[in-house]
Each structure stands twice: as structure tokens, then as C-alpha cells.
Coordinates of C-alpha atoms in Angstrom, one line a residue:
Chain A
M1 CA 13.5 -47.7 17.5
G2 CA 17.1 -46.5 16.6
L3 CA 18.1 -46.7 13.4
A4 CA 21.9 -48.6 12.5
L5 CA 25.5 -46.3 11.4
V6 CA 27.2 -47.0 8.9
L7 CA 30.3 -44.8 7.3
E8 CA 32.0 -45.8 4.8
D9 CA 35.2 -44.8 2.6
L10 CA 33.8 -41.2 4.5
T11 CA 35.7 -38.0 3.3
W12 CA 35.0 -34.6 3.1
S13 CA 36.5 -31.2 1.9
F14 CA 35.6 -26.9 1.8
Q15 CA 35.7 -26.8 -1.8
P16 CA 34.9 -29.9 -4.4
D17 CA 38.3 -31.0 -5.4
G18 CA 40.4 -30.0 -2.1
A19 CA 42.5 -31.6 0.1
P20 CA 40.4 -33.9 2.6
F21 CA 39.6 -32.0 5.5
L22 CA 37.2 -35.5 7.2
R23 CA 38.3 -38.7 6.1
I24 CA 36.8 -41.8 8.1
P25 CA 37.8 -44.9 6.2
E26 CA 35.0 -46.9 8.6
L27 CA 32.9 -47.3 11.4
R28 CA 29.5 -49.4 13.0
I29 CA 27.2 -47.7 15.0
E30 CA 24.1 -51.4 16.4
A31 CA 20.5 -49.3 16.4
G32 CA 20.5 -47.8 20.2
T33 CA 24.0 -47.1 20.7
V34 CA 24.9 -44.0 22.6
L35 CA 27.8 -43.0 20.6
A36 CA 30.3 -39.8 22.6
V37 CA 32.7 -38.0 19.9
G38 CA 35.4 -35.6 21.4
G39 CA 37.9 -34.0 19.8
P40 CA 39.9 -30.3 20.0
S41 CA 37.9 -28.1 18.4
G42 CA 38.2 -27.6 14.9
A43 CA 39.0 -31.8 15.1
G44 CA 35.4 -31.8 12.5
K45 CA 33.3 -32.8 15.2
S46 CA 30.8 -30.5 14.1
T47 CA 31.3 -30.8 10.8
L48 CA 31.2 -34.9 11.0
L49 CA 27.2 -34.2 12.8
F50 CA 26.6 -32.1 10.3
L51 CA 27.1 -35.2 8.0
L52 CA 24.8 -37.0 9.4
A53 CA 21.9 -35.1 9.9
G54 CA 22.0 -34.7 5.8
L55 CA 23.3 -31.6 5.7
E56 CA 26.5 -31.3 4.4
T57 CA 26.7 -33.6 1.4
P58 CA 30.1 -36.0 1.6
T59 CA 33.1 -35.1 -1.3
G60 CA 33.6 -39.3 -1.7
G61 CA 31.9 -42.2 0.2
H62 CA 28.4 -43.0 1.9
I63 CA 26.8 -42.6 5.1
Y64 CA 23.8 -45.1 5.9
W65 CA 21.4 -44.6 8.6
G66 CA 19.7 -47.9 8.2
S67 CA 18.9 -48.9 4.4
E68 CA 19.4 -45.2 3.7
D69 CA 22.4 -43.6 2.3
V70 CA 21.3 -39.6 3.2
G71 CA 25.2 -38.5 1.5
T72 CA 24.0 -39.3 -2.2
Q73 CA 20.4 -38.7 -1.3
R74 CA 18.1 -35.2 -3.4
L75 CA 17.7 -32.5 -1.4
S76 CA 14.2 -32.7 -0.8
R77 CA 14.6 -36.6 0.1
R78 CA 17.2 -35.5 2.8
D79 CA 14.8 -32.9 4.0
R80 CA 11.9 -35.5 4.8
W81 CA 14.0 -38.0 6.1
R82 CA 15.3 -35.5 8.2
R83 CA 12.1 -34.1 9.5
Q84 CA 10.6 -38.1 9.7
N85 CA 14.2 -39.2 11.8
L86 CA 16.3 -36.8 13.7
G87 CA 16.0 -34.5 16.4
L88 CA 18.8 -31.7 16.6
V89 CA 20.6 -30.6 19.3
F90 CA 23.2 -27.6 19.3
Q91 CA 25.4 -25.9 21.5
D92 CA 23.7 -22.8 21.5
F93 CA 20.7 -23.7 21.1
Q94 CA 19.0 -22.1 18.4
L95 CA 15.3 -21.7 19.5
V96 CA 13.5 -18.7 17.9
P97 CA 13.8 -16.2 20.9
E98 CA 10.3 -14.7 19.9
L99 CA 8.4 -17.4 19.7
T100 CA 7.3 -18.9 23.2
A101 CA 9.1 -22.4 24.1
L102 CA 5.5 -24.5 23.7
E103 CA 5.8 -22.5 20.0
N104 CA 9.3 -23.9 19.5
V105 CA 8.7 -27.6 20.3
L106 CA 5.8 -27.6 17.2
L107 CA 7.4 -25.4 14.9
P108 CA 8.7 -28.2 12.9
L109 CA 5.1 -29.6 12.5
T110 CA 4.0 -26.3 10.7
F111 CA 6.4 -27.6 8.0
T112 CA 4.2 -30.1 7.1
S113 CA 0.4 -29.0 8.4
F114 CA -1.6 -26.0 9.0
R115 CA -3.1 -26.3 12.2
V116 CA -1.2 -27.8 15.1
S117 CA -4.0 -29.8 17.3
G118 CA -5.4 -29.9 20.8
P119 CA -3.4 -32.8 22.2
D120 CA 0.2 -32.0 20.1
R121 CA -0.2 -28.9 22.4
Q122 CA -0.8 -30.8 25.2
R123 CA 1.9 -33.8 24.6
A124 CA 4.0 -30.7 24.0
A125 CA 2.9 -29.0 27.0
D126 CA 3.8 -32.2 28.9
L127 CA 7.4 -32.8 28.1
L128 CA 8.4 -29.5 28.6
A129 CA 6.7 -30.0 31.6
R130 CA 9.2 -32.8 32.6
L131 CA 12.0 -31.6 31.3
G132 CA 12.0 -29.2 33.7
V133 CA 10.5 -26.3 31.8
L134 CA 7.4 -24.4 34.2
R135 CA 7.1 -21.2 32.0
P136 CA 5.8 -23.3 28.7
Q137 CA 4.2 -19.4 27.2
A138 CA 6.7 -17.7 28.2
R139 CA 9.4 -16.2 24.9
A140 CA 12.0 -18.0 24.3
S141 CA 14.3 -15.2 25.0
T142 CA 13.1 -15.1 28.3
L143 CA 14.1 -18.2 29.2
S144 CA 17.7 -19.4 31.2
R145 CA 20.1 -21.4 29.0
G146 CA 19.2 -24.8 31.4
E147 CA 15.6 -23.7 30.4
M148 CA 16.4 -23.1 27.0
Q149 CA 18.6 -26.6 26.2
R150 CA 16.0 -28.0 27.9
T151 CA 13.1 -26.4 25.4
A152 CA 15.7 -27.2 22.4
L153 CA 15.8 -30.9 23.8
A154 CA 11.9 -31.3 24.0
R155 CA 11.9 -29.8 20.0
A156 CA 14.3 -32.0 19.4
V157 CA 12.2 -35.5 20.9
F158 CA 9.3 -34.5 21.0
S159 CA 8.3 -36.0 17.3
R160 CA 10.3 -39.7 18.8
P161 CA 12.5 -40.2 16.5
P162 CA 15.2 -42.8 15.6
V163 CA 17.9 -40.4 16.0
L164 CA 19.2 -37.7 18.8
L165 CA 21.7 -35.6 17.2
A166 CA 23.5 -33.3 19.5
D167 CA 26.6 -30.9 19.0
E168 CA 27.9 -30.1 22.4
P169 CA 25.2 -30.2 24.1
T170 CA 26.4 -29.3 27.9
A171 CA 29.4 -26.8 27.0
S172 CA 27.3 -23.5 27.4
L173 CA 25.2 -25.0 30.7
D174 CA 26.6 -25.0 34.4
A175 CA 27.3 -28.1 36.1
G176 CA 23.9 -28.8 37.4
N177 CA 22.5 -28.5 33.6
E178 CA 25.0 -30.0 32.4
T179 CA 24.2 -33.2 34.5
A180 CA 21.1 -33.1 33.8
V181 CA 21.1 -32.0 30.3
A182 CA 23.3 -35.5 29.9
D183 CA 20.5 -37.7 31.9
L184 CA 18.1 -36.4 29.3
L185 CA 19.6 -37.5 26.2
L186 CA 21.0 -40.7 28.0
E187 CA 17.4 -41.8 29.3
Y188 CA 15.8 -40.6 26.0
S189 CA 18.0 -43.0 23.7
R190 CA 17.4 -45.9 26.7
D191 CA 13.8 -45.3 26.9
H192 CA 13.0 -45.1 22.9
G193 CA 15.8 -47.6 21.8
A194 CA 16.4 -44.3 20.3
T195 CA 20.5 -43.5 18.0
V196 CA 22.4 -40.8 19.4
V197 CA 25.4 -39.2 18.2
V198 CA 26.7 -36.2 20.8
S199 CA 29.4 -34.5 19.9
T200 CA 31.4 -33.0 23.5
H201 CA 34.6 -32.1 25.1
Q202 CA 33.4 -33.3 28.3
A203 CA 34.8 -36.2 30.3
P204 CA 31.6 -36.8 32.6
L205 CA 29.2 -37.5 29.6
R206 CA 31.5 -39.2 27.0
D207 CA 32.4 -41.9 29.8
R208 CA 28.5 -42.4 29.9
A209 CA 28.3 -42.6 26.7
D210 CA 28.6 -46.5 24.9
A211 CA 30.7 -45.9 22.6
H212 CA 33.3 -43.4 22.3
I213 CA 35.8 -41.9 19.0
T214 CA 37.9 -39.2 19.1
L215 CA 38.4 -37.3 15.9
G216 CA 41.8 -35.6 15.2
H217 CA 43.0 -33.6 12.1
G218 CA 39.5 -35.3 10.7
T219 CA 40.6 -38.7 11.0
L220 CA 39.6 -41.2 13.9
E221 CA 42.3 -41.6 16.5
G222 CA 40.6 -43.9 19.1
T223 CA 37.7 -45.9 19.8
K224 CA 35.8 -47.4 22.7
Chain B
M1 CA 2.2 -25.7 5.3
N2 CA 1.9 -22.9 7.7
P3 CA 5.2 -19.8 7.0
L4 CA 2.7 -17.6 9.5
W5 CA 4.0 -18.3 13.0
M6 CA 7.5 -17.8 11.5
V7 CA 6.1 -14.3 9.6
L8 CA 4.3 -13.3 12.9
A9 CA 8.2 -14.1 14.5
D10 CA 10.1 -12.1 12.1
L11 CA 8.0 -8.7 11.9
R12 CA 7.7 -8.5 15.5
K13 CA 11.6 -8.6 14.7
T14 CA 12.0 -6.3 12.7
L15 CA 9.0 -4.1 13.7
L16 CA 10.2 -0.9 13.1
A17 CA 12.1 -1.6 9.5
S18 CA 9.0 -2.5 8.1
L19 CA 6.7 -0.4 9.3
G20 CA 8.7 2.2 7.8
I21 CA 8.9 0.6 4.6
L22 CA 6.1 0.2 4.6
V23 CA 4.9 4.5 4.7
L24 CA 8.0 5.0 2.6
L25 CA 5.8 2.9 -0.3
A26 CA 2.4 3.8 1.1
I27 CA 3.5 7.7 0.3
A28 CA 4.3 7.0 -3.1
F29 CA 1.1 5.5 -4.1
S30 CA -0.9 7.7 -2.5
A31 CA -0.1 10.3 -4.7
T32 CA -1.1 8.1 -8.2
V33 CA -4.3 7.3 -6.2
A34 CA -4.7 11.3 -5.4
V35 CA -3.8 12.6 -8.1
S36 CA -6.8 10.3 -10.1
L37 CA -9.5 10.6 -7.7
F38 CA -8.7 14.7 -7.9
E39 CA -8.6 14.9 -11.9
R40 CA -11.7 12.3 -12.2
S41 CA -14.3 14.6 -9.1
L42 CA -12.5 18.1 -11.4
R43 CA -13.5 17.1 -14.7
Q44 CA -17.0 15.5 -13.1
A45 CA -18.1 18.5 -11.4
G46 CA -17.1 21.1 -15.0
A47 CA -19.0 19.0 -17.1
D48 CA -21.6 19.3 -14.6
S49 CA -21.5 22.6 -14.4
A50 CA -22.1 23.0 -17.8
K51 CA -24.5 20.5 -18.6
D52 CA -27.4 23.5 -18.7
F53 CA -25.5 25.5 -21.6
D54 CA -25.7 24.8 -25.1
L55 CA -24.5 28.1 -26.7
V56 CA -23.2 30.9 -25.5
V57 CA -23.1 34.0 -28.0
G58 CA -20.5 36.7 -27.6
A59 CA -18.3 39.6 -28.5
P60 CA -15.6 38.4 -31.0
G61 CA -12.1 37.6 -28.6
S62 CA -11.1 34.6 -26.4
R63 CA -13.6 31.4 -26.6
L64 CA -11.7 30.0 -24.0
D65 CA -12.6 33.5 -21.7
L66 CA -15.9 33.7 -22.6
V67 CA -17.4 30.3 -21.8
L68 CA -15.1 30.0 -18.1
A69 CA -17.0 32.8 -17.3
S70 CA -20.2 32.2 -18.8
V71 CA -20.1 28.1 -16.9
Y72 CA -17.9 29.1 -13.6
L73 CA -18.3 32.9 -13.2
R74 CA -14.7 33.2 -14.2
T75 CA -14.5 37.0 -14.6
D76 CA -11.3 38.2 -13.8
E77 CA -10.3 38.1 -18.3
V78 CA -12.6 41.0 -18.1
L79 CA -14.8 40.2 -21.9
P80 CA -15.2 42.6 -24.7
L81 CA -18.7 43.7 -24.3
L82 CA -21.6 42.1 -26.9
P83 CA -24.4 45.2 -28.4
F84 CA -28.2 44.7 -27.3
E85 CA -28.8 44.1 -30.7
V86 CA -27.1 41.1 -30.7
V87 CA -29.5 40.1 -28.2
E88 CA -32.7 40.8 -29.7
K89 CA -31.5 39.4 -33.2
L90 CA -31.4 36.5 -31.2
Q91 CA -34.7 36.7 -29.6
G92 CA -36.7 37.0 -32.9
D93 CA -34.4 33.8 -34.4
P94 CA -37.1 31.2 -35.5
R95 CA -34.2 28.5 -34.6
V96 CA -33.4 29.8 -30.9
A97 CA -36.2 28.3 -28.0
R98 CA -34.9 31.1 -25.7
V99 CA -31.9 33.6 -25.2
S100 CA -30.8 35.3 -22.1
P101 CA -28.0 38.2 -21.9
L102 CA -25.8 38.2 -18.9
V103 CA -23.7 40.9 -17.9
F104 CA -20.7 40.6 -15.4
A105 CA -20.4 43.7 -13.4
D106 CA -20.6 44.3 -9.9
H107 CA -20.0 42.2 -7.3
F108 CA -21.4 42.6 -3.3
G109 CA -18.5 41.2 -1.6
D110 CA -15.9 39.0 -4.0
F111 CA -20.3 37.2 -5.0
S112 CA -21.1 38.2 -8.6
I113 CA -23.9 40.7 -9.5
V114 CA -24.8 38.6 -12.5
G115 CA -27.6 40.7 -14.5
V116 CA -29.7 38.0 -16.8
G117 CA -33.4 38.7 -18.9
A118 CA -37.2 36.7 -17.3
D119 CA -36.0 33.2 -19.6
F120 CA -32.9 32.5 -17.1
P121 CA -34.6 30.7 -15.1
L122 CA -36.0 28.4 -18.4
L123 CA -32.5 27.5 -19.6
R124 CA -31.7 26.5 -16.4
P125 CA -34.1 24.6 -15.1
A126 CA -31.4 23.5 -12.6
L127 CA -31.8 26.6 -10.9
K128 CA -34.4 26.4 -8.2
L129 CA -35.6 28.5 -5.5
V130 CA -36.2 27.8 -1.7
S131 CA -38.0 30.1 -1.1
G132 CA -39.3 33.5 -2.4
R133 CA -39.4 34.3 -5.9
W134 CA -37.9 35.1 -9.0
P135 CA -37.3 39.0 -9.3
A136 CA -39.7 40.9 -11.0
K137 CA -38.0 44.3 -11.3
P138 CA -34.9 45.8 -11.5
F139 CA -32.8 45.8 -8.2
E140 CA -34.8 42.8 -7.2
T141 CA -33.0 40.1 -6.7
V142 CA -32.5 35.6 -6.2
A143 CA -29.3 35.2 -4.1
G144 CA -27.0 32.5 -4.0
A145 CA -27.2 29.5 -2.0
T146 CA -23.6 29.9 -0.4
T147 CA -24.1 34.1 0.3
H148 CA -25.9 33.4 2.6
L149 CA -28.3 36.9 2.9
P150 CA -32.1 36.4 3.8
L151 CA -34.7 36.9 2.7
G152 CA -35.8 41.3 2.4
A153 CA -31.5 41.5 3.2
E154 CA -30.7 44.9 0.8
F155 CA -27.4 45.6 -0.1
L156 CA -24.8 48.1 -2.0
G157 CA -23.0 46.8 -4.9
S158 CA -19.9 47.6 -5.9
H159 CA -17.8 47.6 -9.6
G160 CA -15.1 44.8 -9.3
V161 CA -14.0 43.2 -6.0
V162 CA -13.5 46.3 -3.6
A163 CA -15.8 45.8 -0.9
R164 CA -13.8 43.8 1.3
S165 CA -10.2 46.3 1.2
G166 CA -11.9 48.8 2.5
V167 CA -11.7 51.3 -0.5
D168 CA -15.8 52.3 -1.1
E169 CA -15.5 54.8 -4.3
E170 CA -16.5 51.7 -6.6
V171 CA -19.9 51.6 -4.3
H172 CA -22.6 52.2 -6.1
R173 CA -24.6 54.2 -3.2
Q174 CA -27.3 55.2 -5.8
A175 CA -29.5 52.2 -5.8
A176 CA -29.7 49.1 -3.2
Y177 CA -30.5 45.9 -4.3
H178 CA -33.2 43.8 -2.8
V179 CA -33.2 39.9 -2.2
V180 CA -37.1 38.5 -2.7
G181 CA -36.0 34.6 -3.7
I182 CA -33.1 32.6 -2.0
L183 CA -31.8 29.6 -4.3
A184 CA -30.9 26.1 -3.9
P185 CA -27.2 24.6 -3.6
T186 CA -26.7 23.7 -7.0
G187 CA -22.8 22.4 -6.2
T188 CA -21.8 25.1 -8.9
P189 CA -20.6 29.0 -8.6
W190 CA -23.7 29.9 -9.4
D191 CA -24.1 29.4 -5.5
R192 CA -21.5 32.4 -4.9
S193 CA -23.6 35.0 -7.2
F194 CA -26.9 37.5 -7.5
L195 CA -28.7 36.8 -10.3
T196 CA -30.9 40.1 -10.8
P197 CA -32.3 41.3 -14.6
Y198 CA -29.9 43.1 -16.4
N199 CA -31.2 46.4 -16.6
S200 CA -30.8 47.0 -13.0
I201 CA -26.6 47.0 -13.4
W202 CA -27.7 49.2 -16.9
L203 CA -29.6 51.9 -14.8
L204 CA -27.4 52.0 -11.6
H205 CA -23.9 52.7 -14.1
E206 CA -26.4 55.4 -16.3
T207 CA -26.7 57.0 -12.9
L208 CA -23.3 57.5 -12.6
E209 CA -23.7 60.0 -16.1
P210 CA -26.2 63.0 -15.2
N211 CA -26.9 63.0 -18.7
P212 CA -26.1 60.6 -21.3
T213 CA -25.7 61.1 -24.5
P214 CA -27.3 58.9 -27.1
E215 CA -23.4 57.5 -27.7
E216 CA -22.9 57.4 -24.2
R217 CA -26.1 55.5 -23.6
A218 CA -25.4 52.9 -26.3
A219 CA -21.6 52.9 -24.7
I220 CA -23.1 51.4 -21.4
R221 CA -26.6 49.3 -22.5
K222 CA -24.8 46.2 -23.6
V223 CA -23.7 42.8 -22.4
S224 CA -21.4 40.5 -21.6
A225 CA -22.7 37.3 -23.1
A226 CA -25.8 36.0 -23.9
L227 CA -27.3 32.4 -23.7
V228 CA -28.6 30.2 -26.2
K229 CA -31.0 27.4 -26.1
P230 CA -31.1 26.4 -30.0
R231 CA -34.9 24.7 -31.3
D232 CA -33.1 21.8 -32.1
F233 CA -29.4 20.0 -32.7
A234 CA -28.8 21.4 -36.7
A235 CA -30.4 25.4 -35.1
A236 CA -27.5 24.9 -32.4
Y237 CA -25.1 24.0 -35.4
A238 CA -25.7 26.5 -37.8
L239 CA -26.4 29.4 -34.8
R240 CA -22.4 28.3 -33.7
A241 CA -21.7 29.0 -37.4
E242 CA -23.6 31.9 -38.4
Y243 CA -22.2 33.9 -35.2
R244 CA -18.1 33.2 -35.8
E245 CA -18.9 35.1 -38.5
G246 CA -17.9 38.9 -38.1
S247 CA -18.7 40.9 -34.9
T248 CA -19.5 38.3 -32.8
T249 CA -18.3 34.3 -31.8
A250 CA -19.8 31.9 -30.6
A251 CA -18.9 29.1 -28.3
F252 CA -20.3 25.3 -27.1
P253 CA -19.5 25.0 -23.5
G254 CA -19.2 20.7 -23.9
E255 CA -17.0 21.8 -27.0
V256 CA -14.0 24.3 -25.3
L257 CA -14.5 22.4 -22.0
A258 CA -13.5 19.4 -23.8
G259 CA -10.1 21.3 -24.7
L260 CA -9.7 22.5 -21.7
F261 CA -9.4 18.6 -19.7
S262 CA -7.0 17.6 -22.6
L263 CA -5.2 19.8 -21.2
F264 CA -5.9 18.1 -18.1
D265 CA -4.9 14.9 -19.9
A266 CA -1.2 15.8 -20.3
V267 CA -0.9 17.5 -16.7
R268 CA -2.4 14.4 -15.3
T269 CA 0.0 12.8 -17.8
T270 CA 2.9 14.6 -16.2
V271 CA 1.9 14.2 -12.9
S272 CA 1.1 10.2 -13.0
L273 CA 4.7 9.9 -15.0
V274 CA 6.8 11.7 -12.4
N275 CA 4.9 9.5 -9.9
L276 CA 6.0 6.4 -11.7
V277 CA 9.5 6.7 -11.5
F278 CA 9.3 8.3 -7.4
Q279 CA 7.0 4.6 -7.7
A280 CA 9.3 2.9 -8.6
L281 CA 12.5 4.6 -6.9
V282 CA 10.9 3.9 -4.0
F283 CA 10.3 0.2 -4.7
A284 CA 14.2 -0.2 -5.8
A285 CA 14.7 0.9 -2.4
V286 CA 12.4 -1.4 -0.9
L287 CA 14.0 -4.2 -3.0
L288 CA 17.4 -2.9 -1.7
S289 CA 16.3 -3.6 2.3
L290 CA 14.6 -6.1 1.6
L291 CA 17.1 -8.0 0.3
A292 CA 20.6 -6.2 2.9
G293 CA 18.2 -7.4 5.1
L294 CA 19.1 -10.6 4.5
P295 CA 21.6 -12.3 6.5
S296 CA 19.9 -11.1 9.5
K297 CA 17.7 -13.9 9.3
A298 CA 20.3 -16.2 8.1
R299 CA 20.2 -17.9 10.8
W300 CA 17.3 -19.2 11.0
I301 CA 16.3 -19.7 7.5
G302 CA 19.2 -22.3 8.6
L303 CA 18.0 -23.4 11.9
L304 CA 14.6 -24.2 10.2
R305 CA 16.4 -26.4 7.4
A306 CA 18.5 -28.3 10.0
L307 CA 14.9 -29.0 11.4
G308 CA 13.4 -29.8 8.6
A309 CA 12.0 -27.5 6.7
G310 CA 11.9 -28.0 2.9
P311 CA 12.9 -24.8 1.1
G312 CA 9.7 -24.3 -0.5
Y313 CA 8.7 -24.0 3.5
V314 CA 11.9 -20.9 3.7
F315 CA 10.8 -19.5 0.3
L316 CA 7.2 -18.8 1.2
T317 CA 8.2 -17.2 4.9
L318 CA 10.5 -14.9 3.3
W319 CA 7.5 -14.1 0.6
I320 CA 4.5 -13.7 2.4
Q321 CA 6.7 -11.4 5.3
A322 CA 7.3 -8.9 1.9
A323 CA 4.4 -9.2 0.7
L324 CA 2.2 -8.4 3.7
V325 CA 4.3 -5.0 3.6
F326 CA 3.6 -4.5 0.1
L327 CA -0.1 -5.9 1.3
A328 CA -0.7 -3.3 3.6
A329 CA 0.8 0.0 2.2
G330 CA -1.6 -1.1 -1.4
L331 CA -3.9 -0.3 1.7
T332 CA -2.8 2.1 3.6
G333 CA -1.7 4.2 0.2
A334 CA -5.1 4.3 -1.2
L335 CA -7.0 5.7 2.4
V336 CA -4.3 8.2 2.5
G337 CA -4.4 8.9 -1.2
W338 CA -8.4 9.2 -0.9
L339 CA -7.8 11.6 2.2
G340 CA -5.7 14.0 0.2
A341 CA -8.2 13.8 -3.0
Q342 CA -10.6 14.7 -0.3
A343 CA -8.9 17.7 1.1
L344 CA -7.4 19.0 -2.4
A345 CA -11.5 18.8 -3.4
G346 CA -12.4 20.6 -0.3
F347 CA -9.8 23.4 -0.8
A348 CA -10.6 23.2 -4.6
G349 CA -13.5 23.6 -4.6
G350 CA -13.7 26.7 -1.4
Q351 CA -11.4 28.7 -4.4
S352 CA -13.7 27.6 -7.1
G353 CA -17.4 27.4 -6.0
L354 CA -18.0 24.3 -7.3
A355 CA -18.8 20.9 -5.5
L356 CA -16.1 18.1 -6.1
A357 CA -17.4 15.4 -4.9
V358 CA -14.3 12.6 -4.7
G359 CA -15.9 9.5 -6.0
W360 CA -13.6 5.9 -6.0
S361 CA -13.7 4.1 -9.1
W362 CA -12.7 0.7 -11.0
T363 CA -9.5 3.3 -12.2
E364 CA -8.3 3.3 -8.2
T365 CA -9.6 -0.2 -7.5
T366 CA -7.4 -1.1 -10.5
L367 CA -4.2 0.7 -9.0
I368 CA -4.2 -1.0 -6.3
M369 CA -4.4 -4.2 -7.8
L370 CA -1.7 -3.3 -10.3
F371 CA 0.2 -2.2 -6.8
W372 CA -0.1 -5.1 -5.2
L373 CA 0.9 -7.4 -8.2
V374 CA 4.1 -4.8 -8.7
G375 CA 4.9 -5.7 -4.6
L376 CA 3.7 -9.4 -4.8
I377 CA 6.2 -10.1 -7.6
G378 CA 9.0 -7.3 -6.0
A379 CA 8.6 -10.2 -3.0
L380 CA 9.7 -13.1 -4.3
V381 CA 13.1 -11.0 -4.9
P382 CA 14.3 -11.8 -1.4
A383 CA 12.2 -14.9 -1.3
V384 CA 14.5 -16.5 -4.5
A385 CA 17.7 -15.0 -3.0
G386 CA 16.9 -16.0 0.1
Y387 CA 15.8 -19.6 0.4
R388 CA 19.2 -21.7 -0.2
T389 CA 21.3 -20.0 2.0
S390 CA 23.7 -22.2 3.3
V391 CA 23.1 -24.7 6.4
R392 CA 26.2 -24.9 7.8
R393 CA 28.1 -21.4 7.0
S394 CA 23.8 -19.7 8.8
L395 CA 24.4 -22.3 11.5
L396 CA 28.7 -22.6 12.3
G397 CA 29.9 -19.8 10.9
L398 CA 32.3 -21.2 8.5

């Protein structure tokens, strides 16, 4: 099941006491919602996602995922929360090029255990096959862009996290792959009740989301 | 936690640079290992060669020259000669168990011909015959193992090492030496010598003077040194003290060699110090290059953190990666050092006739452990510097 998201008086600035670059007084998203975040480049979409992922510390305010305030937790607690609850997808895929597609999917498992079990390997291979990556043993650097993003998506959803964050996941893809990856994101939310936050400036993906907000100059300009 | 996936993935990417670092470290370390191994083998062989030599008596002069000549057959410095009466006096001395004169004069090729007394085989039980017998009369000789002359061979001696240069005026054509025995190898310079009764050499040189006067005869009937086996410890010290007076000198080879070895120590300390500075510089250069390489790792460090890896995982990944290079460099350096010491020993052994056996010991094991320890600690530097990389900066570039 997904987690509900509540933002309260969230601010973030580049310097600790500088003018806020991002300011969101209030935002409430129900569990299982697909939320699209729109807005021009530099409006703070990536920064918002990094804050939601607990990779940045807010200057002020709260970020509640369910009952956990990710914004004020200690760093080690945040690492663990991220490991257990979050799948991340990036615009530029962020795979480890020297590892195979399969190893990229399994890599997060090695953060906590020394051995990767046979069933986990099988499940990762099945997942890749289902997402359309047909060469799981190929080095990530030899995959096509579409295959790379599908591998990155497989890595993000492998542990069935209740929250999936995607930063412009389709911006680097051709039209065919754009639709396919968007399908997969929506399908994951539908099948597992996961909350998905996806930043995008592409209308098709935005229109298919349950809700969308638009950021402009660091503040909310519109919601649906 | 299993950082090995990332360690291997990143090593694959930086393979050439890592190999370069490994080679630099290994070269720096191998010098230390080689010096340690070689110095000990030299010391060991030097001490082993001197084992049978209790007390050496010679004419006044350098005791070091006396020992170098009588133990290692280093006769580059011509020894002042000792009247034969001294040998006779020693033979009659109740404190002396055995005594043999040593006469260094002639050569065959670059092999020494050494005149010895009848007691010599008993003084040096390490010298064993593999075939034939000991000489019984002048111009009979036993051949050292590496002279490779067969039983029954005959050869002419020459004054000095001249036969090879083709200058043969000084070849003694009056009488030929006759090989009657072959010695087993001992690993000492004596393998490269011929032993013959000392009066062979006297007889040869007397024939150079057709009608020698008693003075001329007395001038020839001298010896280079006397090798003495005292009856006991007290006798040894008494004899040494007594024969240091007046027209003779006496030395325990072990004592003189200890002085020589302390010189080795000074040389080794200097070389070790230079090595240490060299190693420290290489270490510093390697650490700097590891630090300089950190920005190229920032992307995957940020990625790992974003995917939920804790700082500990990143720290271990960076540390293991550097540590592996140091560990491999320690092993490679030790191997290269060992091979280097073998080559040095082969070369120096060929030059001196000493059999230098290079043997591994705790000293070298300790050196490796120290190198590893310093390496494992040094590898912490990039790990400490890298594990708190900003995720935002490394992934977004902002």
C-alpha cells in the first residue's frame, strides 16, 4: 500500500539563511495517487523530488510520508526509510555502466546483505523480462536508452516500495518508449496502490496523472 | 552489506590507473625487501665461510686484509710475509692443537693456488674429497669443486692472474701441478682454489734463482699466514694476545668480520633510510592521486546514497578499493624484491665465490605486514574524504 504525503510550510534555500528557492505552504496527497509535477526548467521540480526523497534537508517545515517526517529525521534514519519505502527513477537513468542490467536491479540488495539469493535473482530476471529488457546479462552501458530506463524502473520497483519518485523519466526517450515507460509507472501505482510523484513537462504523462501541480519560481502556481 | 560489486565495477573502469599505482607501490617496496634479503644472505654466507677459522696469524699489517685473504682468498692486497720460524714455533707450542701455513702466490687462470700444511684437512673438516686423495708430495694438488678439472689433469701455475690475458712470461714452466683429488663444493671461495703442499710454491720460486744464497733462500721460505687451532678457549685468547706483539699479528676472523658487518649495518641503514623516503614519496603521490580521482567517483557515490546506501557502505567501497591495490602491491613488491635479491645474490656470488642463499624470514614477513598496515590506513584517506559527498551536487550538478 502507498503512503499519503503531507507538506506543511515547506521551504528550502541554497544557503541556510538565504531567500527561499522553494516554498510550498501546504499540499496533501492521498495514498495511491499519481501526482504529476509540472513547470519550466529551474522552477524547482528536481529540488522538490530530492526533498521528498529525503536527499535534501528542508530549511523549514515538514514532509510527512504517512506518519514519518522525512524532513526532520536523522540522516541514518532517512537512509533506512529511503531503502525501505522509496523507488527512484532519474531522467538520465543513473545506471552503473560496468554492471549488467540484472546486477543494476539487484544492487540495492547489497546495501544490506552480502549474498543475493537465487529467488531474488530469478525475480529480478522475470521483472526485467516483463518490462521488456531482453538481455539481462548485458552490461548496462551496452543497452539502448529505452532499455536503460526500463532497467532503472525495474531497480526502482524491485522491492515493491509504497512510494515511487520519478524525475523527468520520459524526457530522454523517443515517443514509443515514452508511452511505454509512462504505462509502466501508472500500472505500478494501480497494481500496488503505490503513491507516485513524477516531475514532467510532457503533457501526455501529466494528463494521465490523478492530480498535477505546477511549480513556477519555487511556488505552487496551479493544482488539479 | 556487500560493497564488492561496486568495488569491482569501479576497479574495472579505472583498471589502467589502478595497475599503474600498483606498479609504483610495488617497485618502491621491492627495494626494501631485496636489501633485507640480500644483506642477510651475505652476512650468513660470510659467517659460514669463517666457521672453521679459529685464529689466523700473519706478519704485521692490516688484520682485515689478513682475514679477507685467509678466509675469502681475497688477495688483491699483497700480504706481508711471515717467516717460517713462526709456524715452527706454533707447531711446538703446547697450547696449539693444529697449525697449517697458508701460502698465496700463484694462480691458474683466475683460480688461486694455495700452499697448505699437512694439518690443513684436519683444521678444515668442512673440506671433503669426492674423489682421489690428499696430496702427499710437492706439485700434487686437490682441485676445488668449481675449477672443473678432472683427476689426473696437469697444469702450470703462473705468478698473478695473467694466463688469460695471454701474457705468459710469468708462467712457471719448471714444474706442472698434478690433480690427485677433487673437493666437494662448500659454497665458499675455496671452491675456486687448488690446494697443494706449501713447499711446492717454495720449490718453484727457488728454481728462479739458479744458485740461491742463504739470504735469498730465506726470503723465499716464508708463508702468507698461519691458520691455528688452539687447544681451548683460554689458549685462543692467550695466543691472540701474544702474537699481536712484535713481529706478528693475530686475529679471530669472527671478530674482524663482526667489525665488517657493523659497517654493513651502517650501509644498510643508509640504504633503508633512502628507501623509506622513496616509499613515503610514492605513498604520498598515490594518496594524492586517489584524492584527485574522487570527483570521477562522485556520480556513483551520489547514486548509491540516493538508492538508500548508508555512508558506511560508500566508505567501505572506497576503502576496500584502495586497500586492494595496497595489498596487491605488497605481494607483488615482495615477489619482485625476492627475485631481485636472487639476481643480486647470483651476481655477487659469482664474483666472490660465496654461495649466497636467499631465504625468507620473519623480517620480510614483518616488512609486508607493516606495508599492508600503512596501506590499509592510507586507504582510509580517500574513504574519509569521499563518503560524505553531496547527493544533490553529484546527481544534479548544482
